[in-house]
PDB file of C-alpha atoms and ligand atoms in Angstrom:
ATOM      1  CA  MET W   1      -1.875  -8.059  -7.972  1.00  0.00           C
ATOM      2  CA  ILE W   2      -3.657  -8.980 -10.061  1.00  0.00           C
ATOM      3  CA  ASN W   3      -1.715  -7.831 -13.887  1.00  0.00           C
ATOM      4  CA  GLU W   4       0.959 -10.414 -11.443  1.00  0.00           C
ATOM      5  CA  PRO W   5      -0.510 -14.204 -10.585  1.00  0.00           C
ATOM      6  CA  SER W   6       3.027 -15.269  -8.839  1.00  0.00           C
ATOM      7  CA  ILE W   7       2.369 -12.168  -6.304  1.00  0.00           C
ATOM      8  CA  LEU W   8      -1.815 -12.317  -6.068  1.00  0.00           C
ATOM      9  CA  LYS W   9      -1.420 -15.831  -5.540  1.00  0.00           C
ATOM     10  CA  ARG W  10       1.387 -15.668  -2.058  1.00  0.00           C
ATOM     11  CA  ALA W  11      -1.994 -13.635  -1.172  1.00  0.00           C
ATOM     12  CA  VAL W  12      -4.413 -15.963  -1.390  1.00  0.00           C
ATOM     13  CA  ALA W  13      -2.105 -18.492   0.422  1.00  0.00           C
ATOM     14  CA  GLU W  14      -1.897 -16.645   3.529  1.00  0.00           C
ATOM     15  CA  LEU W  15      -4.887 -15.506   3.600  1.00  0.00           C
ATOM     16  CA  ASP W  16      -6.029 -19.213   3.419  1.00  0.00           C
ATOM     17  CA  HIS W  17      -2.422 -20.646   6.220  1.00  0.00           C
ATOM     18  CA  GLU W  18      -3.105 -17.976   8.580  1.00  0.00           C
ATOM     19  CA  VAL W  19      -7.347 -18.069   8.166  1.00  0.00           C
ATOM     20  CA  GLY W  20      -8.794 -20.831   6.008  1.00  0.00           C
ATOM     21  CA  HIS W  21     -11.913 -21.193   4.305  1.00  0.00           C
ATOM     22  CA  ASN W  22     -14.558 -21.339   7.202  1.00  0.00           C
ATOM     23  CA  ARG W  23     -14.143 -17.973   8.743  1.00  0.00           C
ATOM     24  CA  LEU W  24     -12.968 -14.246   7.481  1.00  0.00           C
ATOM     25  CA  VAL W  25     -10.698 -12.026   7.906  1.00  0.00           C
ATOM     26  CA  GLU W  26     -10.590 -10.478  10.912  1.00  0.00           C
ATOM     27  CA  GLU W  27      -8.319  -7.783  13.031  1.00  0.00           C
ATOM     28  CA  ARG W  28      -6.802 -10.825  15.049  1.00  0.00           C
ATOM     29  CA  ASP W  29      -4.886 -12.073  12.005  1.00  0.00           C
ATOM     30  CA  LEU W  30      -3.378  -9.171  11.128  1.00  0.00           C
ATOM     31  CA  PRO W  31      -0.453  -9.973  13.269  1.00  0.00           C
ATOM     32  CA  GLN W  32      -0.309 -12.852  10.934  1.00  0.00           C
ATOM     33  CA  LEU W  33      -0.968 -11.150   7.763  1.00  0.00           C
ATOM     34  CA  ASN W  34       2.653  -9.869   6.630  1.00  0.00           C
ATOM     35  CA  TYR W  35       2.425 -10.589   2.910  1.00  0.00           C
ATOM     36  CA  ILE W  36      -0.310  -8.839   2.630  1.00  0.00           C
ATOM     37  CA  LYS W  37       0.545  -6.222   4.160  1.00  0.00           C
ATOM     38  CA  ALA W  38       3.927  -5.635   2.151  1.00  0.00           C
ATOM     39  CA  CYS W  39       1.604  -5.692  -0.845  1.00  0.00           C
ATOM     40  CA  ILE W  40      -0.681  -2.322   0.782  1.00  0.00           C
ATOM     41  CA  LYS W  41       3.559  -1.035   1.445  1.00  0.00           C
ATOM     42  CA  GLU W  42       4.915  -2.297  -1.885  1.00  0.00           C
ATOM     43  CA  ALA W  43       1.194  -0.221  -3.542  1.00  0.00           C
ATOM     44  CA  PHE W  44       1.439   2.822  -1.573  1.00  0.00           C
ATOM     45  CA  ARG W  45       4.861   3.577  -2.392  1.00  0.00           C
ATOM     46  CA  LEU W  46       5.074   2.373  -6.222  1.00  0.00           C
ATOM     47  CA  HIS W  47       0.951   4.406  -6.864  1.00  0.00           C
ATOM     48  CA  PRO W  48       0.873   7.130  -3.652  1.00  0.00           C
ATOM     49  CA  PHE W  49      -3.321   8.605  -3.826  1.00  0.00           C
ATOM     50  CA  ALA W  50      -1.349  12.296  -3.976  1.00  0.00           C
ATOM     51  CA  PRO W  51       1.659  13.464  -5.824  1.00  0.00           C
ATOM     52  CA  PHE W  52       2.684  15.718  -2.667  1.00  0.00           C
ATOM     53  CA  ASN W  53       2.642  15.771   1.385  1.00  0.00           C
ATOM     54  CA  PHE W  54       0.562  19.211   3.203  1.00  0.00           C
ATOM     55  CA  PRO W  55       2.786  21.646   2.697  1.00  0.00           C
ATOM     56  CA  HIS W  56       5.237  22.765   5.714  1.00  0.00           C
ATOM     57  CA  VAL W  57       7.357  25.467   6.196  1.00  0.00           C
ATOM     58  CA  SER W  58       9.988  26.049   8.039  1.00  0.00           C
ATOM     59  CA  MET W  59      10.751  27.096  11.417  1.00  0.00           C
ATOM     60  CA  ARG W  60      14.329  27.757  11.175  1.00  0.00           C
ATOM     61  CA  ASN W  61      16.774  27.670   8.797  1.00  0.00           C
ATOM     62  CA  THR W  62      17.901  24.224   8.805  1.00  0.00           C
ATOM     63  CA  THR W  63      19.368  21.496   6.413  1.00  0.00           C
ATOM     64  CA  VAL W  64      18.387  18.430   5.225  1.00  0.00           C
ATOM     65  CA  ALA W  65      19.357  15.491   3.428  1.00  0.00           C
ATOM     66  CA  GLY W  66      22.246  17.988   2.150  1.00  0.00           C
ATOM     67  CA  TYR W  67      19.385  20.735   1.233  1.00  0.00           C
ATOM     68  CA  PHE W  68      19.653  24.059   2.992  1.00  0.00           C
ATOM     69  CA  ILE W  69      16.388  25.171   3.632  1.00  0.00           C
ATOM     70  CA  PRO W  70      15.979  28.543   4.842  1.00  0.00           C
ATOM     71  CA  LYS W  71      13.566  29.498   7.646  1.00  0.00           C
ATOM     72  CA  GLY W  72      10.199  30.518   6.142  1.00  0.00           C
ATOM     73  CA  SER W  73      10.488  28.856   3.224  1.00  0.00           C
ATOM     74  CA  HIS W  74       7.560  26.216   1.466  1.00  0.00           C
ATOM     75  CA  VAL W  75       8.405  22.982   1.906  1.00  0.00           C
ATOM     76  CA  LEU W  76       7.464  20.377  -0.931  1.00  0.00           C
ATOM     77  CA  LEU W  77       7.718  16.999  -0.783  1.00  0.00           C
ATOM     78  CA  SER W  78       7.212  14.362  -3.002  1.00  0.00           C
ATOM     79  CA  ARG W  79       5.976  10.873  -2.583  1.00  0.00           C
ATOM     80  CA  PRO W  80       6.555   9.459  -6.735  1.00  0.00           C
ATOM     81  CA  GLY W  81      10.029  11.918  -6.421  1.00  0.00           C
ATOM     82  CA  LEU W  82      11.215   9.099  -2.778  1.00  0.00           C
ATOM     83  CA  GLY W  83       8.934   6.478  -3.754  1.00  0.00           C
ATOM     84  CA  TRP W  84      10.512   6.113  -7.160  1.00  0.00           C
ATOM     85  CA  ASN W  85      13.373   7.532  -6.850  1.00  0.00           C
ATOM     86  CA  PRO W  86      16.596   4.689  -8.490  1.00  0.00           C
ATOM     87  CA  ASN W  87      19.119   6.146  -5.647  1.00  0.00           C
ATOM     88  CA  VAL W  88      16.544   5.017  -2.345  1.00  0.00           C
ATOM     89  CA  TRP W  89      14.653   1.543  -4.179  1.00  0.00           C
ATOM     90  CA  THR W  90      15.906  -1.483  -6.092  1.00  0.00           C
ATOM     91  CA  ASP W  91      14.790  -0.882  -9.212  1.00  0.00           C
ATOM     92  CA  PRO W  92      11.926   1.734  -8.273  1.00  0.00           C
ATOM     93  CA  MET W  93       8.938   1.516 -10.829  1.00  0.00           C
ATOM     94  CA  ARG W  94       8.797  -3.033 -10.199  1.00  0.00           C
ATOM     95  CA  PHE W  95       5.453  -3.748  -7.963  1.00  0.00           C
ATOM     96  CA  ASP W  96       8.047  -6.132  -5.209  1.00  0.00           C
ATOM     97  CA  PRO W  97       5.867  -6.421  -2.348  1.00  0.00           C
ATOM     98  CA  ASP W  98       9.473  -8.968  -0.724  1.00  0.00           C
ATOM     99  CA  ARG W  99      11.853  -5.215  -0.443  1.00  0.00           C
ATOM    100  CA  HIS W 100       9.555  -4.063   2.702  1.00  0.00           C
ATOM    101  CA  LEU W 101       9.899  -7.236   4.473  1.00  0.00           C
ATOM    102  CA  ASP W 102      12.092  -8.458   6.834  1.00  0.00           C
ATOM    103  CA  ALA W 103      14.627 -11.433   6.068  1.00  0.00           C
ATOM    104  CA  GLU W 104      14.989 -12.835   9.121  1.00  0.00           C
ATOM    105  CA  ARG W 105      11.505 -11.687  11.237  1.00  0.00           C
ATOM    106  CA  LYS W 106       9.238 -11.938   8.263  1.00  0.00           C
ATOM    107  CA  GLN W 107       7.412  -9.442   9.616  1.00  0.00           C
ATOM    108  CA  VAL W 108       6.555  -5.609   7.685  1.00  0.00           C
ATOM    109  CA  VAL W 109       7.216  -2.060  10.050  1.00  0.00           C
ATOM    110  CA  ARG W 110       4.394  -0.031   9.320  1.00  0.00           C
ATOM    111  CA  SER W 111       5.686   3.714   9.351  1.00  0.00           C
ATOM    112  CA  ASP W 112       9.044   4.184   7.378  1.00  0.00           C
ATOM    113  CA  ASN W 113      11.239   6.619  10.081  1.00  0.00           C
ATOM    114  CA  GLU W 114      13.944   7.026   7.090  1.00  0.00           C
ATOM    115  CA  LEU W 115      11.591   8.907   5.385  1.00  0.00           C
ATOM    116  CA  ARG W 116      12.145   6.513   1.749  1.00  0.00           C
ATOM    117  CA  LEU W 117       7.982   7.288   1.542  1.00  0.00           C
ATOM    118  CA  LEU W 118       5.900   8.882   2.236  1.00  0.00           C
ATOM    119  CA  SER W 119       3.110   6.908   2.780  1.00  0.00           C
ATOM    120  CA  PHE W 120       2.641   8.360   6.440  1.00  0.00           C
ATOM    121  CA  SER W 121       5.075  10.738   6.837  1.00  0.00           C
ATOM    122  CA  THR W 122       7.009  10.208  10.251  1.00  0.00           C
ATOM    123  CA  GLY W 123       7.851  12.793  13.512  1.00  0.00           C
ATOM    124  CA  ARG W 124       5.576  15.144  15.249  1.00  0.00           C
ATOM    125  CA  ARG W 125       3.456  16.095  11.969  1.00  0.00           C
ATOM    126  CA  GLY W 126       3.288  12.764  10.216  1.00  0.00           C
ATOM    127  CA  CYS W 127      -0.615  10.754  10.380  1.00  0.00           C
ATOM    128  CA  PRO W 128      -1.533   9.933  14.140  1.00  0.00           C
ATOM    129  CA  GLY W 129      -4.406   7.790  11.794  1.00  0.00           C
ATOM    130  CA  VAL W 130      -1.474   5.201  11.510  1.00  0.00           C
ATOM    131  CA  VAL W 131      -1.891   2.230  13.008  1.00  0.00           C
ATOM    132  CA  PHE W 132      -5.845   3.588  12.024  1.00  0.00           C
ATOM    133  CA  GLY W 133      -5.335   3.990   8.420  1.00  0.00           C
ATOM    134  CA  SER W 134      -3.584   0.735   7.813  1.00  0.00           C
ATOM    135  CA  THR W 135      -5.814  -1.692  10.072  1.00  0.00           C
ATOM    136  CA  ILE W 136      -8.806  -0.110   7.749  1.00  0.00           C
ATOM    137  CA  THR W 137      -7.375  -1.001   4.921  1.00  0.00           C
ATOM    138  CA  THR W 138      -5.173  -4.397   5.512  1.00  0.00           C
ATOM    139  CA  MET W 139      -8.713  -5.728   6.939  1.00  0.00           C
ATOM    140  CA  MET W 140     -10.171  -4.137   3.477  1.00  0.00           C
ATOM    141  CA  LEU W 141      -7.228  -5.405   0.737  1.00  0.00           C
ATOM    142  CA  ALA W 142      -7.247  -8.376   3.234  1.00  0.00           C
ATOM    143  CA  ARG W 143     -11.412  -9.341   2.499  1.00  0.00           C
ATOM    144  CA  MET W 144     -11.274  -8.658  -0.526  1.00  0.00           C
ATOM    145  CA  VAL W 145      -7.774 -10.492  -1.286  1.00  0.00           C
ATOM    146  CA  GLN W 146      -9.407 -13.932   0.666  1.00  0.00           C
ATOM    147  CA  GLY W 147     -12.533 -13.048  -0.376  1.00  0.00           C
ATOM    148  CA  PHE W 148     -13.327 -13.728  -4.050  1.00  0.00           C
ATOM    149  CA  THR W 149     -11.302 -14.486  -7.314  1.00  0.00           C
ATOM    150  CA  TRP W 150      -9.786 -11.506  -9.548  1.00  0.00           C
ATOM    151  CA  GLU W 151      -9.306 -10.994 -13.150  1.00  0.00           C
ATOM    152  CA  VAL W 152      -9.457  -8.864 -16.042  1.00  0.00           C
ATOM    153  CA  PRO W 153     -11.518  -9.660 -18.767  1.00  0.00           C
ATOM    154  CA  GLN W 154     -11.457 -11.807 -21.685  1.00  0.00           C
ATOM    155  CA  ASN W 155     -10.661  -9.164 -23.707  1.00  0.00           C
ATOM    156  CA  GLU W 156      -8.604  -7.361 -21.615  1.00  0.00           C
ATOM    157  CA  SER W 157      -4.443  -7.902 -21.433  1.00  0.00           C
ATOM    158  CA  GLY W 158      -4.019  -7.314 -17.531  1.00  0.00           C
ATOM    159  CA  VAL W 159      -4.976  -4.035 -15.676  1.00  0.00           C
ATOM    160  CA  ASN W 160      -4.172  -1.587 -17.399  1.00  0.00           C
ATOM    161  CA  LEU W 161      -2.171   1.018 -14.671  1.00  0.00           C
ATOM    162  CA  VAL W 162      -1.463   4.584 -16.125  1.00  0.00           C
ATOM    163  CA  GLU W 163      -2.347   7.748 -14.727  1.00  0.00           C
ATOM    164  CA  ASN W 164      -4.123  10.413 -16.750  1.00  0.00           C
ATOM    165  CA  HIS W 165      -2.514  13.950 -17.146  1.00  0.00           C
ATOM    166  CA  ASP W 166      -3.943  15.655 -13.980  1.00  0.00           C
ATOM    167  CA  ASP W 167      -3.245  13.513 -11.443  1.00  0.00           C
ATOM    168  CA  LEU W 168      -2.747   9.915 -10.004  1.00  0.00           C
ATOM    169  CA  ALA W 169      -5.775   8.092 -10.422  1.00  0.00           C
ATOM    170  CA  LEU W 170      -6.017   5.546 -13.405  1.00  0.00           C
ATOM    171  CA  ALA W 171      -6.991   6.471 -16.821  1.00  0.00           C
ATOM    172  CA  LYS W 172      -9.197   4.214 -17.437  1.00  0.00           C
ATOM    173  CA  PRO W 173     -11.387   2.788 -14.770  1.00  0.00           C
ATOM    174  CA  LEU W 174     -10.866  -0.171 -13.377  1.00  0.00           C
ATOM    175  CA  VAL W 175     -12.816  -3.030 -14.733  1.00  0.00           C
ATOM    176  CA  VAL W 176     -12.188  -6.500 -12.916  1.00  0.00           C
ATOM    177  CA  ILE W 177     -13.893  -8.907 -12.550  1.00  0.00           C
ATOM    178  CA  ALA W 178     -14.950 -10.601  -8.376  1.00  0.00           C
ATOM    179  CA  LYS W 179     -16.174 -13.383  -7.633  1.00  0.00           C
ATOM    180  CA  PRO W 180     -16.585 -15.654  -4.460  1.00  0.00           C
ATOM    181  CA  ARG W 181     -14.441 -18.382  -3.546  1.00  0.00           C
ATOM    182  CA  LEU W 182     -15.494 -18.991   0.088  1.00  0.00           C
ATOM    183  CA  PRO W 183     -18.564 -20.058   0.825  1.00  0.00           C
ATOM    184  CA  GLN W 184     -21.889 -19.602   0.802  1.00  0.00           C
ATOM    185  CA  HIS W 185     -22.460 -18.839   3.945  1.00  0.00           C
ATOM    186  CA  LEU W 186     -20.394 -15.757   4.625  1.00  0.00           C
ATOM    187  CA  TYR W 187     -21.624 -13.377   2.303  1.00  0.00           C
ATOM    188  CA  LEU W 188     -24.607 -11.012   3.311  1.00  0.00           C
ATOM    189  CA  LYS W 189     -26.828 -11.865   1.941  1.00  0.00           C
ATOM    190  CA  GLY W 190     -28.603  -9.597  -0.918  1.00  0.00           C
TER     191      GLY W 190
HETATM  192  C1  HEM B   1      -4.442   4.715   4.206  1.00  0.00           C
HETATM  193  C2  HEM B   1      -4.775   5.763   5.496  1.00  0.00           C
HETATM  194  C3  HEM B   1      -3.983   6.842   5.471  1.00  0.00           C
HETATM  195  C4  HEM B   1      -2.634   8.237   5.311  1.00  0.00           C
HETATM  196  C5  HEM B   1      -1.943   6.353   4.239  1.00  0.00           C
HETATM  197  C6  HEM B   1      -2.766   9.472   5.760  1.00  0.00           C
HETATM  198  C7  HEM B   1      -1.499   9.434   5.247  1.00  0.00           C
HETATM  199  C8  HEM B   1      -0.825  11.477   5.995  1.00  0.00           C
HETATM  200  C9  HEM B   1      -0.204  12.029   5.497  1.00  0.00           C
HETATM  201  C10 HEM B   1       0.911  11.827   4.534  1.00  0.00           C
HETATM  202  C11 HEM B   1      -0.682  12.998   5.902  1.00  0.00           C
HETATM  203  C12 HEM B   1       0.197  14.948   6.199  1.00  0.00           C
HETATM  204  C13 HEM B   1       2.072  14.050   7.607  1.00  0.00           C
HETATM  205  C14 HEM B   1       2.917  15.380   7.246  1.00  0.00           C
HETATM  206  O1  HEM B   1       2.455  16.438   6.317  1.00  0.00           O
HETATM  207  O2  HEM B   1       3.657  16.016   7.011  1.00  0.00           O
HETATM  208  C15 HEM B   1      -1.661  13.096   6.877  1.00  0.00           C
HETATM  209  C16 HEM B   1      -1.658  13.311   7.876  1.00  0.00           C
HETATM  210  C17 HEM B   1      -3.013  13.325   9.373  1.00  0.00           C
HETATM  211  N1  HEM B   1      -3.524  12.598   9.443  1.00  0.00           N
HETATM  212 FE1  HEM B   1      -3.349  10.555   7.756  1.00  0.00          FE
HETATM  213  N2  HEM B   1      -3.506   9.052   6.521  1.00  0.00           N
HETATM  214  C18 HEM B   1      -4.238   7.717   6.475  1.00  0.00           C
HETATM  215  C19 HEM B   1      -5.011   7.893   8.051  1.00  0.00           C
HETATM  216  C20 HEM B   1      -5.290   8.658   8.420  1.00  0.00           C
HETATM  217  C21 HEM B   1      -7.135   8.530   9.620  1.00  0.00           C
HETATM  218  C22 HEM B   1      -7.798   7.071   9.579  1.00  0.00           C
HETATM  219  C23 HEM B   1      -6.648   9.759  10.391  1.00  0.00           C
HETATM  220  C24 HEM B   1      -7.219   9.993  12.108  1.00  0.00           C
HETATM  221  C25 HEM B   1      -8.353   9.353  12.186  1.00  0.00           C
HETATM  222  C26 HEM B   1      -5.674  10.363  10.292  1.00  0.00           C
HETATM  223  C27 HEM B   1      -5.534  11.659  10.558  1.00  0.00           C
HETATM  224  C28 HEM B   1      -4.802  12.519  10.267  1.00  0.00           C
HETATM  225  C29 HEM B   1      -4.363  13.673  10.305  1.00  0.00           C
HETATM  226  C30 HEM B   1      -5.453  14.690  11.715  1.00  0.00           C
HETATM  227  C31 HEM B   1      -3.195  14.636   9.892  1.00  0.00           C
HETATM  228  C32 HEM B   1      -3.324  15.960  10.528  1.00  0.00           C
HETATM  229  C33 HEM B   1      -2.078  16.094  11.383  1.00  0.00           C
HETATM  230  C34 HEM B   1      -0.679  17.042  11.490  1.00  0.00           C
HETATM  231  O3  HEM B   1      -0.662  17.710  10.325  1.00  0.00           O
HETATM  232  O4  HEM B   1       0.126  17.875  12.530  1.00  0.00           O
HETATM  233  N3  HEM B   1      -5.327  10.114   8.924  1.00  0.00           N
HETATM  234  N4  HEM B   1      -1.962  11.368   7.160  1.00  0.00           N
END
């Protein structure tokens, strides 16, 4: 979002409009923060924390998405394999939160039962913490965006999002500058 100022600006505008400057965002605001939720869903799609979901073992012969999976197979689903898949997503390497906003109601659904991304997976072994996990994530991002302006240090042109060779974490440490943007009394005193 720091690399895409228009996206960050829209997220800030949503918070300013829905919450304002005189109090911090609270859980009761979350139903209105659909652009923030779309940003999170897009970050989960484009920047998964781990490359694979937990392995599952097929209990019987089955066919999924045209693939025959014999009973007893260990199945590993690749998150980038789905989230970055051009057959599933248009222009997949572009950070575009709008793709998660339903055109009419502008609502964002947390789960993806069609399995176009694997953030929480689905079905009987899908994440039971989907509401808890996404509430915490949304609150955290919303407070960071509401509470601070964000920019890269003067000598940097943007956040370098290249991943390292071992996992999907950033190759270089994230260094950004945050400045408070709300009245002082809303911040913890040190
Ligand atoms: C943003 C936060 C979270 C994400 C992205 C996430 C994602 C996932 C994923 C992808 C799975 C594997 C599903 C599968 O194998 O099909 C999973 C499983 C699980 N998650 Fe989460 N999770 C999150 C937060 C939480 C929280 C807050 C809790 C509990 C309070 C939780 C509890 C569990 C448990 C118990 C399982 C194992 C379910 C099973 O194997 O039957 N998760 N989660």
